[in-house]
Amino acid sequence: MRFQDFDLFRKLPVELTIGTKLGGALSLITLSLLAILLLVEIWNAPSSTTESTLVLDEQRNDQVRFSFRVGIPEVPCRFITVNFEDPLRAYSVDLDSKWLTKTVMAGSDTYLKQKSTGISGTKMRLFDEQGRLVYSDDFEGLVSAASKLDSDMSTINSFEGMLRQSQFTIVFFYVPWCAFCTQTLPIWEEFKSQMENSKPYPSGTLNIVKINCKEEANLCRKQKIMVVPTIRMYRGNDLMKPDYYSTKRTVDLFITFARSKIDPVLEKGGSKVVEEVSPWHNHEGCILSGLYVVSKGPGFFRISTMSNGSSFEPSHVNFSHVVESIKVYDEDDKNLLTKKIAPEIIADNIEPLDNTGYISTFFQGGMSFDHYLKIVPTTYKSKLRPAARGYQITSGSHGFYKEHGMPELRITYDFSPLRLMFESRSTKQWYEFLANVCAIVGGVFTVLNLTDQSIFAYVKRQQKLRQ
């Protein structure tokens, strides 16, 4: 037996075959179908799918790093304190300079507008009078909504008119319930009496007034008076920074404070001292950057206000803020799970609060904010890189008014005891791809060959019947 006898693909001599127009047309159709189907198969070949499983986290006793960066444009850094509590480690400490950095920022309008219109694309969330969240990406609309709440302008206009009547005005802001204010009021009256009797300046140079912030609440909110007593100097309608915040309050110190503001201006012939004079509405805020090692359990950061020798008016404290970043990560993990390498199903839950603003309107001081974070350990595997470990975060945020106590900003977190395992797998193996290619080629040729044979046989039969 010869080897050729095993040939399954026997050939016909060319002399025994003929070409037809029908065969040529079907051949073109065959080649077109093959090209289309093969391109589709090649296009889908590298596709992959992500499968997830849920397992118990074996690293429950490990400690992780928790970092945050929050901008609070309405509260100065000197009044902000941050308290951290980690029940599993029995820690309750005030973060100091070792763990916390405070950076003084410009006024709130500048900061918020830069954030809302910059490349960061900060999303602004407005809370209404009832603490309900109103979603909006239009910052100008938020500003307009806030300005509509400024309904009582008569007192504010009267105050600004009073400031224009004198070259300088020194104002004592207070509330009756403040013990520090009641202790300072007699001293202030004595200071006013001495300045009026001694007449160190010409008439119309200095006006000394006091304002009750309980009766003039809108005015004090407009002037950003959070701490009482506050002693502030104005030159016309311009605020002369800084305010008098010392806990030592005596007549001599008040006279020294007034002279330190007035005398340099008068000595220079009335020219402005640019470094000390600014529009009254410009005020400082604070950017907090914190980093701490936390246990994989419940805990929270509380950002609140504190001042020795002064009192806060809760309704004037505005904790509107922008969460610039919140990150949770393992310090010793070389393969960190980031948005760049994670599929969309994971990336959307990595750092979900970043670049989000939570704003209470201008006349809605006293609102507290709470961000609750559920942190889920996550591992992502793919063929292209080693397993990456990180954390997904689900979050819930709301604003509310406390019946008692000062407003605050709280970041509460808890870690899940389970770990989400994601693995990216190819939807097709190499042998599946090869089998599909063979099926396409064989199927197209078979179907169109049968079509050709059927049509050819039918045509031949019709020709015989005509003969």
Short mmCIF file of C-alpha atoms in Angstrom, two decimals:
data_model
loop_
_atom_site.label_atom_id
_atom_site.label_comp_id
_atom_site.label_asym_id
_atom_site.label_seq_id
_atom_site.Cartn_x
_atom_site.Cartn_y
_atom_site.Cartn_z
CA MET A 1 0.00 0.00 0.00
CA ARG A 2 1.35 3.36 -0.98
CA PHE A 3 1.43 6.40 1.29
CA GLN A 4 -0.67 8.34 -1.22
CA ASP A 5 -3.52 5.91 -0.62
CA PHE A 6 -4.12 7.63 2.78
CA ASP A 7 -4.83 11.01 1.11
CA LEU A 8 -8.14 12.43 2.36
CA PHE A 9 -7.83 15.49 0.15
CA ARG A 10 -7.74 14.00 -3.35
CA LYS A 11 -7.36 16.44 -6.19
CA LEU A 12 -9.21 16.54 -9.50
CA PRO A 13 -7.32 17.42 -12.66
CA VAL A 14 -7.99 20.91 -13.90
CA GLU A 15 -9.18 19.40 -17.17
CA LEU A 16 -12.13 17.83 -15.30
CA THR A 17 -13.34 21.12 -13.74
CA ILE A 18 -15.04 24.13 -15.22
CA GLY A 19 -15.50 27.69 -13.98
CA THR A 20 -18.90 29.43 -13.97
CA LYS A 21 -20.14 32.95 -13.45
CA LEU A 22 -22.24 31.72 -10.54
CA GLY A 23 -19.18 30.12 -8.97
CA GLY A 24 -17.24 33.36 -9.35
CA ALA A 25 -20.00 35.38 -7.66
CA LEU A 26 -20.30 32.91 -4.79
CA SER A 27 -16.51 32.88 -4.40
CA LEU A 28 -16.50 36.67 -3.91
CA ILE A 29 -19.31 36.33 -1.37
CA THR A 30 -17.34 33.57 0.39
CA LEU A 31 -14.20 35.69 0.67
CA SER A 32 -16.19 38.71 1.94
CA LEU A 33 -17.97 36.63 4.60
CA LEU A 34 -14.70 35.05 5.69
CA ALA A 35 -13.03 38.45 6.03
CA ILE A 36 -15.89 39.90 8.09
CA LEU A 37 -16.29 36.90 10.40
CA LEU A 38 -12.55 36.51 10.96
CA LEU A 39 -12.13 40.19 11.80
CA VAL A 40 -14.97 39.98 14.33
CA GLU A 41 -13.42 36.89 15.87
CA ILE A 42 -9.98 38.49 16.09
CA TRP A 43 -11.49 41.67 17.59
CA ASN A 44 -13.23 39.70 20.34
CA ALA A 45 -10.31 37.40 21.01
CA PRO A 46 -8.51 39.60 23.63
CA SER A 47 -11.71 40.45 25.58
CA SER A 48 -11.78 39.61 29.26
CA THR A 49 -14.22 39.44 32.14
CA THR A 50 -13.83 40.23 35.83
CA GLU A 51 -15.01 37.62 38.32
CA SER A 52 -15.42 38.33 42.03
CA THR A 53 -15.42 36.17 45.15
CA LEU A 54 -15.86 37.01 48.81
CA VAL A 55 -13.48 35.59 51.41
CA LEU A 56 -12.64 36.25 55.05
CA ASP A 57 -9.89 38.85 55.38
CA GLU A 58 -6.85 37.09 56.81
CA GLN A 59 -5.13 40.37 57.68
CA ARG A 60 -7.63 41.61 60.22
CA ASN A 61 -4.94 42.42 62.79
CA ASP A 62 -2.92 44.58 60.45
CA GLN A 63 -2.81 48.35 60.74
CA VAL A 64 -3.29 50.63 57.78
CA ARG A 65 -2.63 54.26 56.95
CA PHE A 66 -5.54 56.70 56.81
CA SER A 67 -4.84 60.07 55.21
CA PHE A 68 -7.18 62.95 54.55
CA ARG A 69 -7.05 66.46 53.15
CA VAL A 70 -10.03 68.71 53.81
CA GLY A 71 -10.50 72.39 53.00
CA ILE A 72 -12.67 74.40 55.41
CA PRO A 73 -12.96 77.92 53.99
CA GLU A 74 -15.14 79.45 56.72
CA VAL A 75 -13.16 78.54 59.87
CA PRO A 76 -9.64 79.88 60.62
CA CYS A 77 -6.90 77.39 61.44
CA ARG A 78 -6.33 78.86 64.92
CA PHE A 79 -9.83 77.75 65.97
CA ILE A 80 -9.71 74.21 64.56
CA THR A 81 -8.90 71.13 66.57
CA VAL A 82 -8.89 67.51 65.35
CA ASN A 83 -9.61 64.59 67.65
CA PHE A 84 -9.02 60.98 66.66
CA GLU A 85 -10.50 57.92 68.36
CA ASP A 86 -9.51 54.32 67.71
CA PRO A 87 -11.45 52.07 70.13
CA LEU A 88 -9.50 48.91 69.20
CA ARG A 89 -6.24 50.56 70.21
CA ALA A 90 -7.80 52.47 73.13
CA TYR A 91 -6.68 55.74 71.57
CA SER A 92 -8.39 59.08 71.91
CA VAL A 93 -5.95 61.84 71.07
CA ASP A 94 -5.86 65.31 69.65
CA LEU A 95 -3.77 65.26 66.50
CA ASP A 96 -0.75 67.52 66.86
CA SER A 97 1.74 68.83 64.33
CA LYS A 98 3.33 65.38 64.04
CA TRP A 99 0.19 63.97 62.40
CA LEU A 100 -1.66 67.07 61.27
CA THR A 101 -0.76 70.01 59.04
CA LYS A 102 -2.81 73.20 58.99
CA THR A 103 -2.45 75.48 55.98
CA VAL A 104 -4.04 78.93 55.96
CA MET A 105 -6.10 79.54 52.81
CA ALA A 106 -7.64 82.62 51.21
CA GLY A 107 -11.31 83.55 51.53
CA SER A 108 -14.04 81.01 50.90
CA ASP A 109 -15.30 82.55 47.65
CA THR A 110 -11.86 82.33 46.03
CA TYR A 111 -11.22 78.79 47.24
CA LEU A 112 -14.61 77.37 46.29
CA LYS A 113 -14.67 79.04 42.88
CA GLN A 114 -11.19 77.74 42.08
CA LYS A 115 -12.23 74.24 43.11
CA SER A 116 -15.49 74.27 41.16
CA THR A 117 -13.98 75.64 37.95
CA GLY A 118 -10.48 74.13 38.05
CA ILE A 119 -9.14 70.95 36.50
CA SER A 120 -10.05 69.04 39.65
CA GLY A 121 -13.73 69.25 38.67
CA THR A 122 -14.93 69.44 42.26
CA LYS A 123 -18.59 68.46 42.66
CA MET A 124 -20.48 70.87 44.92
CA ARG A 125 -23.32 69.62 47.12
CA LEU A 126 -25.61 72.24 48.67
CA PHE A 127 -27.55 71.63 51.88
CA ASP A 128 -30.78 73.55 52.31
CA GLU A 129 -32.38 74.97 55.47
CA GLN A 130 -33.59 71.51 56.58
CA GLY A 131 -30.22 69.88 56.01
CA ARG A 132 -31.41 68.15 52.84
CA LEU A 133 -28.84 67.54 50.13
CA VAL A 134 -29.48 69.38 46.87
CA TYR A 135 -27.28 68.04 44.07
CA SER A 136 -25.87 70.65 41.74
CA ASP A 137 -22.75 71.09 39.62
CA ASP A 138 -23.49 74.80 39.07
CA PHE A 139 -21.46 76.69 41.67
CA GLU A 140 -22.78 80.06 40.51
CA GLY A 141 -26.26 78.70 41.14
CA LEU A 142 -25.25 77.75 44.67
CA VAL A 143 -23.92 81.24 45.33
CA SER A 144 -27.15 82.74 43.97
CA ALA A 145 -29.24 80.45 46.17
CA ALA A 146 -27.19 81.43 49.20
CA SER A 147 -27.51 85.16 48.50
CA LYS A 148 -31.32 84.89 48.43
CA LEU A 149 -31.25 83.96 52.11
CA ASP A 150 -29.70 87.35 52.89
CA SER A 151 -33.13 88.92 53.24
CA ASP A 152 -32.50 91.44 56.06
CA MET A 153 -30.13 93.98 54.52
CA SER A 154 -31.32 97.04 56.45
CA THR A 155 -29.12 96.38 59.48
CA ILE A 156 -26.13 95.50 57.31
CA ASN A 157 -26.50 98.68 55.24
CA SER A 158 -26.84 100.69 58.43
CA PHE A 159 -23.64 99.17 59.79
CA GLU A 160 -21.71 99.94 56.61
CA GLY A 161 -23.06 103.48 56.68
CA MET A 162 -21.85 103.88 60.26
CA LEU A 163 -18.35 102.69 59.25
CA ARG A 164 -18.18 105.40 56.59
CA GLN A 165 -18.93 108.17 59.12
CA SER A 166 -15.51 107.88 60.79
CA GLN A 167 -12.02 107.32 59.49
CA PHE A 168 -11.60 104.43 61.93
CA THR A 169 -14.15 102.36 63.85
CA ILE A 170 -13.32 99.86 66.58
CA VAL A 171 -16.14 97.39 67.27
CA PHE A 172 -16.73 95.09 70.23
CA PHE A 173 -18.85 92.06 69.16
CA TYR A 174 -20.43 90.13 72.03
CA VAL A 175 -23.40 88.03 73.17
CA PRO A 176 -25.09 88.34 76.59
CA TRP A 177 -24.76 84.64 77.51
CA CYS A 178 -20.96 84.62 77.09
CA ALA A 179 -19.13 84.77 80.44
CA PHE A 180 -16.00 86.18 78.81
CA CYS A 181 -18.13 88.93 77.22
CA THR A 182 -19.79 89.95 80.49
CA GLN A 183 -16.35 90.13 82.12
CA THR A 184 -15.02 92.29 79.28
CA LEU A 185 -17.98 94.69 78.92
CA PRO A 186 -17.02 96.91 81.94
CA ILE A 187 -13.44 97.03 80.66
CA TRP A 188 -14.68 98.06 77.22
CA GLU A 189 -16.83 100.84 78.68
CA GLU A 190 -13.83 102.11 80.65
CA PHE A 191 -11.71 101.99 77.48
CA LYS A 192 -14.36 103.96 75.58
CA SER A 193 -14.61 106.52 78.40
CA GLN A 194 -10.84 107.07 78.55
CA MET A 195 -10.52 107.47 74.79
CA GLU A 196 -13.41 109.98 74.66
CA ASN A 197 -12.04 111.99 77.61
CA SER A 198 -8.40 112.04 76.50
CA LYS A 199 -9.28 112.78 72.85
CA PRO A 200 -5.98 111.54 71.35
CA TYR A 201 -7.32 112.03 67.83
CA PRO A 202 -9.27 114.78 66.05
CA SER A 203 -13.04 114.56 65.92
CA GLY A 204 -14.32 112.07 63.35
CA THR A 205 -11.15 109.98 63.48
CA LEU A 206 -12.26 107.14 65.77
CA ASN A 207 -15.69 105.74 66.62
CA ILE A 208 -16.00 103.15 69.42
CA VAL A 209 -19.10 100.93 69.32
CA LYS A 210 -20.37 97.58 70.60
CA ILE A 211 -22.73 95.18 68.82
CA ASN A 212 -24.89 92.51 70.44
CA CYS A 213 -24.69 89.50 68.10
CA LYS A 214 -27.81 87.96 69.61
CA GLU A 215 -29.87 90.95 68.46
CA GLU A 216 -27.90 91.54 65.25
CA ALA A 217 -27.44 87.90 64.23
CA ASN A 218 -27.49 88.52 60.47
CA LEU A 219 -24.91 91.29 60.74
CA CYS A 220 -22.55 89.14 62.81
CA ARG A 221 -22.90 86.25 60.39
CA LYS A 222 -22.13 88.60 57.54
CA GLN A 223 -19.06 89.82 59.39
CA LYS A 224 -17.97 86.19 60.07
CA ILE A 225 -18.05 86.62 63.84
CA MET A 226 -17.70 83.08 65.18
CA VAL A 227 -15.85 83.83 68.40
CA VAL A 228 -17.00 86.25 71.06
CA PRO A 229 -15.79 88.56 72.33
CA THR A 230 -14.21 89.81 69.09
CA ILE A 231 -12.61 93.24 68.90
CA ARG A 232 -12.16 94.45 65.35
CA MET A 233 -10.81 97.61 63.76
CA TYR A 234 -12.16 99.06 60.49
CA ARG A 235 -10.79 101.81 58.31
CA GLY A 236 -13.84 103.03 56.50
CA ASN A 237 -15.48 99.85 55.20
CA ASP A 238 -12.17 97.97 55.17
CA LEU A 239 -11.18 95.51 57.86
CA MET A 240 -7.76 96.05 59.41
CA LYS A 241 -6.30 92.64 60.18
CA PRO A 242 -5.72 90.99 62.55
CA ASP A 243 -8.52 91.11 65.11
CA TYR A 244 -7.81 91.32 68.83
CA TYR A 245 -8.04 87.72 70.07
CA SER A 246 -5.82 87.85 73.15
CA THR A 247 -7.30 86.43 76.34
CA LYS A 248 -5.70 89.32 78.21
CA ARG A 249 -8.27 92.12 78.10
CA THR A 250 -7.39 95.36 79.84
CA VAL A 251 -7.93 99.03 79.11
CA ASP A 252 -4.25 99.59 78.41
CA LEU A 253 -4.13 96.66 75.98
CA PHE A 254 -7.20 97.96 74.13
CA ILE A 255 -5.59 101.41 73.83
CA THR A 256 -2.39 99.83 72.56
CA PHE A 257 -4.36 97.78 70.00
CA ALA A 258 -6.22 100.87 68.73
CA ARG A 259 -3.04 102.96 68.46
CA SER A 260 -1.19 100.14 66.66
CA LYS A 261 -3.81 100.33 63.91
CA ILE A 262 -4.38 104.09 63.72
CA ASP A 263 -1.01 105.75 64.37
CA PRO A 264 0.93 104.17 61.43
CA VAL A 265 -1.75 105.35 59.01
CA LEU A 266 -1.88 108.89 60.40
CA GLU A 267 1.92 109.16 60.48
CA LYS A 268 2.01 108.33 56.77
CA GLY A 269 -0.44 111.06 55.96
CA GLY A 270 -3.45 108.80 55.53
CA SER A 271 -1.90 106.43 52.99
CA LYS A 272 -3.18 102.90 53.17
CA VAL A 273 -1.21 100.25 54.98
CA VAL A 274 -1.83 97.61 52.32
CA GLU A 275 -0.55 94.65 54.28
CA GLU A 276 -3.05 95.25 57.09
CA VAL A 277 -6.12 96.51 55.24
CA SER A 278 -8.44 94.21 53.29
CA PRO A 279 -12.11 94.14 52.28
CA TRP A 280 -14.26 93.07 55.23
CA HIS A 281 -15.60 89.98 53.46
CA ASN A 282 -12.15 88.45 52.88
CA HIS A 283 -11.36 86.05 55.68
CA GLU A 284 -9.10 83.10 56.15
CA GLY A 285 -9.98 79.44 56.06
CA CYS A 286 -7.96 76.32 56.68
CA ILE A 287 -6.76 73.23 54.81
CA LEU A 288 -6.23 70.22 57.05
CA SER A 289 -3.88 67.43 55.99
CA GLY A 290 -3.78 64.46 58.35
CA LEU A 291 -2.12 61.06 58.38
CA TYR A 292 -2.58 58.38 61.01
CA VAL A 293 -2.12 54.65 61.53
CA VAL A 294 -5.47 53.03 62.31
CA SER A 295 -6.68 49.56 63.22
CA LYS A 296 -9.02 47.59 60.99
CA GLY A 297 -12.04 48.40 63.08
CA PRO A 298 -14.40 51.30 63.82
CA GLY A 299 -13.09 54.77 64.58
CA PHE A 300 -13.56 58.40 63.70
CA PHE A 301 -11.93 61.79 63.24
CA ARG A 302 -13.76 64.76 64.74
CA ILE A 303 -12.96 68.23 63.44
CA SER A 304 -14.34 70.91 65.74
CA THR A 305 -13.62 74.39 67.11
CA MET A 306 -11.79 75.41 70.27
CA SER A 307 -10.56 78.70 71.70
CA ASN A 308 -9.24 79.46 75.17
CA GLY A 309 -10.71 82.53 76.75
CA SER A 310 -13.46 82.96 74.15
CA SER A 311 -16.87 81.50 73.31
CA PHE A 312 -18.32 80.33 70.01
CA GLU A 313 -21.75 81.23 68.70
CA PRO A 314 -22.91 77.87 67.22
CA SER A 315 -25.18 79.42 64.61
CA HIS A 316 -22.24 81.43 63.21
CA VAL A 317 -19.86 78.49 62.76
CA ASN A 318 -19.97 77.27 59.17
CA PHE A 319 -18.29 73.92 58.55
CA SER A 320 -18.83 73.93 54.79
CA HIS A 321 -15.90 72.03 53.35
CA VAL A 322 -14.32 70.33 50.37
CA VAL A 323 -12.99 66.79 50.71
CA GLU A 324 -9.89 67.02 48.55
CA SER A 325 -8.79 63.45 49.28
CA ILE A 326 -9.36 60.51 51.61
CA LYS A 327 -7.01 57.56 51.17
CA VAL A 328 -6.64 54.23 52.93
CA TYR A 329 -3.65 52.06 52.11
CA ASP A 330 -1.16 49.52 53.44
CA GLU A 331 2.20 51.14 53.96
CA ASP A 332 4.29 48.04 53.19
CA ASP A 333 2.29 46.88 50.15
CA LYS A 334 4.34 47.43 47.00
CA ASN A 335 1.46 46.64 44.64
CA LEU A 336 -1.18 49.19 45.61
CA LEU A 337 -4.59 49.04 43.99
CA THR A 338 -5.19 52.38 42.25
CA LYS A 339 -7.77 53.76 39.85
CA LYS A 340 -5.30 53.53 36.97
CA ILE A 341 -4.94 49.74 37.08
CA ALA A 342 -8.36 48.79 38.43
CA PRO A 343 -11.32 47.98 36.16
CA GLU A 344 -14.25 50.37 36.19
CA ILE A 345 -16.28 48.21 38.59
CA ILE A 346 -13.56 48.76 41.22
CA ALA A 347 -12.21 52.20 40.25
CA ASP A 348 -15.56 53.91 40.92
CA ASN A 349 -15.30 52.93 44.60
CA ILE A 350 -11.68 53.92 45.17
CA GLU A 351 -11.52 57.34 46.87
CA PRO A 352 -15.19 58.15 46.07
CA LEU A 353 -15.32 61.35 48.17
CA ASP A 354 -12.32 63.01 46.53
CA ASN A 355 -12.94 66.49 45.13
CA THR A 356 -16.44 66.81 46.55
CA GLY A 357 -17.71 69.94 48.31
CA TYR A 358 -20.38 69.97 51.00
CA ILE A 359 -21.75 73.48 51.33
CA SER A 360 -24.20 75.03 53.76
CA THR A 361 -25.47 78.39 52.57
CA PHE A 362 -24.32 81.72 53.96
CA PHE A 363 -27.02 82.01 56.60
CA GLN A 364 -26.95 78.36 57.57
CA GLY A 365 -24.20 78.36 60.15
CA GLY A 366 -24.47 75.76 62.88
CA MET A 367 -24.72 72.79 60.52
CA SER A 368 -22.69 69.68 61.33
CA PHE A 369 -21.52 67.21 58.72
CA ASP A 370 -20.97 63.48 59.00
CA HIS A 371 -19.22 61.23 56.48
CA TYR A 372 -19.62 57.52 57.16
CA LEU A 373 -17.13 55.29 55.35
CA LYS A 374 -17.37 51.52 55.01
CA ILE A 375 -13.91 50.35 53.97
CA VAL A 376 -13.71 47.00 52.14
CA PRO A 377 -10.32 45.26 51.65
CA THR A 378 -9.93 44.38 47.98
CA THR A 379 -7.52 42.32 45.88
CA TYR A 380 -7.34 42.51 42.10
CA LYS A 381 -5.53 39.91 39.99
CA SER A 382 -4.79 39.95 36.29
CA LYS A 383 -2.37 38.19 33.97
CA LEU A 384 -0.57 41.42 33.11
CA ARG A 385 0.61 42.34 36.64
CA PRO A 386 0.96 40.92 40.16
CA ALA A 387 -2.00 40.92 42.53
CA ALA A 388 -2.77 44.48 43.68
CA ARG A 389 -4.15 45.09 47.15
CA GLY A 390 -6.13 48.09 48.28
CA TYR A 391 -9.45 49.27 49.66
CA GLN A 392 -12.81 50.16 48.21
CA ILE A 393 -14.93 52.70 50.06
CA THR A 394 -18.67 53.09 50.20
CA SER A 395 -19.76 56.36 51.73
CA GLY A 396 -22.77 58.17 53.06
CA SER A 397 -22.76 61.90 53.86
CA HIS A 398 -25.32 64.16 55.43
CA GLY A 399 -25.69 67.52 57.14
CA PHE A 400 -27.68 68.06 60.33
CA TYR A 401 -28.29 70.52 63.15
CA LYS A 402 -27.37 69.51 66.68
CA GLU A 403 -29.77 70.40 69.47
CA HIS A 404 -26.87 71.02 71.84
CA GLY A 405 -23.19 71.62 71.44
CA MET A 406 -21.00 73.07 68.75
CA PRO A 407 -21.11 72.17 65.05
CA GLU A 408 -18.49 69.72 63.91
CA LEU A 409 -17.24 67.74 60.95
CA ARG A 410 -16.94 64.03 61.61
CA ILE A 411 -15.37 61.30 59.47
CA THR A 412 -16.52 57.93 60.80
CA TYR A 413 -15.10 54.72 59.37
CA ASP A 414 -15.34 50.98 59.80
CA PHE A 415 -13.57 48.09 58.09
CA SER A 416 -15.33 45.08 56.62
CA PRO A 417 -14.16 41.69 57.96
CA LEU A 418 -14.48 40.29 54.43
CA ARG A 419 -12.16 40.75 51.46
CA LEU A 420 -13.36 41.11 47.89
CA MET A 421 -11.23 39.13 45.43
CA PHE A 422 -11.43 40.22 41.78
CA GLU A 423 -9.73 38.31 38.98
CA SER A 424 -9.58 39.38 35.36
CA ARG A 425 -9.77 36.40 32.99
CA SER A 426 -9.79 36.08 29.23
CA THR A 427 -13.16 35.09 27.85
CA LYS A 428 -11.47 32.72 25.31
CA GLN A 429 -8.52 30.34 25.46
CA TRP A 430 -6.19 29.94 22.47
CA TYR A 431 -7.69 26.60 21.51
CA GLU A 432 -11.18 28.09 21.59
CA PHE A 433 -10.05 30.84 19.24
CA LEU A 434 -8.46 28.26 16.86
CA ALA A 435 -11.61 26.12 16.90
CA ASN A 436 -13.76 29.16 16.09
CA VAL A 437 -11.52 30.11 13.15
CA CYS A 438 -11.72 26.56 11.73
CA ALA A 439 -15.48 26.53 12.21
CA ILE A 440 -15.84 29.83 10.39
CA VAL A 441 -13.69 28.76 7.43
CA GLY A 442 -15.23 25.30 7.14
CA GLY A 443 -18.77 26.50 7.70
CA VAL A 444 -18.63 29.28 5.12
CA PHE A 445 -17.06 27.06 2.47
CA THR A 446 -19.50 24.20 3.16
CA VAL A 447 -22.64 26.32 3.12
CA LEU A 448 -21.72 28.23 -0.01
CA ASN A 449 -20.45 25.08 -1.74
CA LEU A 450 -23.82 23.42 -1.12
CA THR A 451 -25.52 26.56 -2.38
CA ASP A 452 -23.38 26.50 -5.53
CA GLN A 453 -24.06 22.79 -6.14
CA SER A 454 -27.79 23.19 -5.66
CA ILE A 455 -28.09 26.17 -8.00
CA PHE A 456 -25.82 24.52 -10.58
CA ALA A 457 -27.87 21.30 -10.53
CA TYR A 458 -31.14 23.22 -10.83
CA VAL A 459 -29.89 25.21 -13.81
CA LYS A 460 -28.67 22.05 -15.57
CA ARG A 461 -31.99 20.33 -15.03
CA GLN A 462 -33.92 23.26 -16.47
CA GLN A 463 -31.67 23.27 -19.54
CA LYS A 464 -32.35 19.57 -20.16
CA LEU A 465 -36.10 20.07 -19.87
CA ARG A 466 -36.02 22.86 -22.49
CA GLN A 467 -34.16 20.53 -24.91
#
